[in-house]
Coordinates of C-alpha atoms in Angstrom, one line a residue:
Q1 CA 25.1 -115.6 103.7
V2 CA 26.2 -117.6 101.0
Q3 CA 28.2 -116.3 97.8
L4 CA 29.0 -118.6 94.5
V5 CA 31.5 -117.0 92.8
E6 CA 31.6 -118.2 89.1
S7 CA 34.9 -118.2 87.2
G8 CA 36.7 -119.6 84.2
G9 CA 33.5 -117.7 80.9
G10 CA 35.5 -116.7 77.9
S11 CA 35.6 -116.7 73.8
V12 CA 36.7 -119.8 71.6
H13 CA 35.8 -121.1 68.3
A14 CA 33.8 -123.8 68.1
G15 CA 35.4 -126.7 68.1
G16 CA 36.8 -125.2 71.6
S17 CA 37.4 -125.9 75.3
L18 CA 36.5 -124.3 78.1
R19 CA 36.6 -125.0 81.9
L20 CA 34.5 -122.8 85.1
S21 CA 34.2 -123.3 88.0
C22 CA 31.8 -122.1 91.0
A23 CA 33.1 -121.8 94.3
A24 CA 30.7 -121.0 97.5
S25 CA 32.3 -118.9 100.1
G26 CA 29.4 -118.4 103.4
S27 CA 28.8 -120.1 106.9
F28 CA 26.7 -123.7 106.5
F29 CA 27.1 -126.5 107.3
S30 CA 27.3 -128.6 104.2
I31 CA 27.3 -128.9 100.4
G32 CA 24.0 -130.7 98.4
D33 CA 22.9 -130.7 94.8
M34 CA 25.1 -128.5 93.0
G35 CA 24.4 -127.7 88.8
W36 CA 25.3 -125.8 86.3
Y37 CA 22.6 -124.0 84.4
R38 CA 22.5 -121.9 81.0
H39 CA 20.0 -118.9 79.6
A40 CA 20.8 -118.4 76.2
P41 CA 18.9 -115.3 74.1
G42 CA 15.1 -115.9 73.1
K43 CA 15.2 -119.3 75.0
Q44 CA 14.5 -120.0 78.3
R45 CA 16.7 -121.4 81.1
E46 CA 17.8 -124.6 80.9
L47 CA 19.9 -127.1 82.8
V48 CA 23.3 -128.6 81.5
A49 CA 23.6 -130.8 84.7
T50 CA 23.8 -131.2 88.3
V51 CA 25.6 -133.5 90.6
T52 CA 24.5 -134.8 94.3
N53 CA 27.3 -134.9 97.0
D54 CA 27.6 -138.0 96.8
G55 CA 28.6 -137.4 93.3
S56 CA 26.2 -139.4 91.1
T57 CA 25.5 -137.0 87.5
N58 CA 23.6 -135.7 85.1
Y59 CA 23.5 -134.1 81.9
A60 CA 21.3 -132.7 79.2
D61 CA 21.1 -134.5 76.1
S62 CA 22.6 -132.3 74.0
V63 CA 25.9 -132.0 76.5
K64 CA 26.1 -135.0 76.4
G65 CA 29.4 -136.9 76.2
R66 CA 30.7 -133.4 75.2
F67 CA 30.1 -131.8 79.4
T68 CA 31.5 -132.7 82.2
I69 CA 30.8 -132.2 85.9
S70 CA 32.6 -132.7 88.6
R71 CA 32.9 -131.5 92.5
D72 CA 35.7 -130.2 94.9
N73 CA 33.6 -130.8 98.2
A74 CA 36.7 -129.6 99.9
K75 CA 37.5 -126.7 98.1
K76 CA 33.2 -126.2 97.7
T77 CA 33.3 -126.2 94.1
V78 CA 31.8 -127.4 91.2
Y79 CA 34.3 -127.8 87.7
L80 CA 31.7 -127.6 84.1
Q81 CA 34.6 -129.5 81.8
M82 CA 33.2 -128.6 78.1
N83 CA 34.9 -129.9 75.2
S84 CA 33.8 -129.5 71.4
L85 CA 31.4 -126.5 71.9
K86 CA 29.4 -125.9 69.3
S87 CA 27.7 -122.4 68.7
E88 CA 24.6 -123.8 70.3
D89 CA 26.4 -123.6 73.8
A90 CA 26.4 -120.1 73.2
G91 CA 24.8 -117.8 76.4
V92 CA 25.3 -117.1 79.9
Y93 CA 26.1 -119.6 82.1
Y94 CA 24.9 -120.1 85.5
C95 CA 25.8 -122.6 88.9
N96 CA 23.2 -123.2 91.1
A97 CA 23.4 -124.7 94.5
R98 CA 21.8 -126.4 97.3
V99 CA 23.6 -125.6 101.0
A100 CA 22.2 -126.8 104.2
L101 CA 22.1 -124.0 106.3
S102 CA 21.5 -126.4 109.4
E103 CA 20.0 -129.4 110.2
I104 CA 16.7 -128.7 109.2
S105 CA 17.2 -125.4 107.2
Y106 CA 18.2 -124.9 103.4
Y107 CA 19.1 -122.5 100.7
T108 CA 18.9 -123.0 97.8
G109 CA 21.7 -119.7 95.2
W110 CA 22.4 -118.9 92.4
G111 CA 25.8 -117.3 90.8
Q112 CA 26.4 -114.1 89.2
G113 CA 26.2 -116.0 85.7
T114 CA 29.5 -116.4 83.2
Q115 CA 28.7 -115.1 80.2
V116 CA 30.6 -117.9 77.1
T117 CA 30.8 -117.0 73.3
V118 CA 31.1 -119.6 70.9
S119 CA 31.9 -118.2 67.6
S120 CA 31.6 -120.3 63.9

C-alpha cells in the first residue's frame, strides 16, 4: 500500500507565499517522477510542476519564476514552494508520485489534495 500525505495548504493574501509538502509512505522499492497538479472550480485539472528521480524539473508557464518544486529522497517527500501568489493560483493542489513496487511493477498514486486560497 502506498500513501501520499499532503500538508501546507492555507489561505494567504495576493503576493504571499506557501510551502506545500507531500510525504510518501508504504512498502515500495523506490520513487520515480513526482509532481503537483491543481484543480480550480470550473477549470480542468492542470499540471503545475514535476521533478524526476534525478532532479530534473518542469513547470507550467503560468508558474515559472514563482514556484519551485524539489524533493528529498531520504525523507520520501516532494515540496512546492509558492511565492508571489495570485488569485489565479487558488484551488485544490494534488500530489502525484510514480513508485516502483518491484523491479518491473509500478504504481501511480495521488494525495488527498490540499486547499490553497488566495485573497486580494
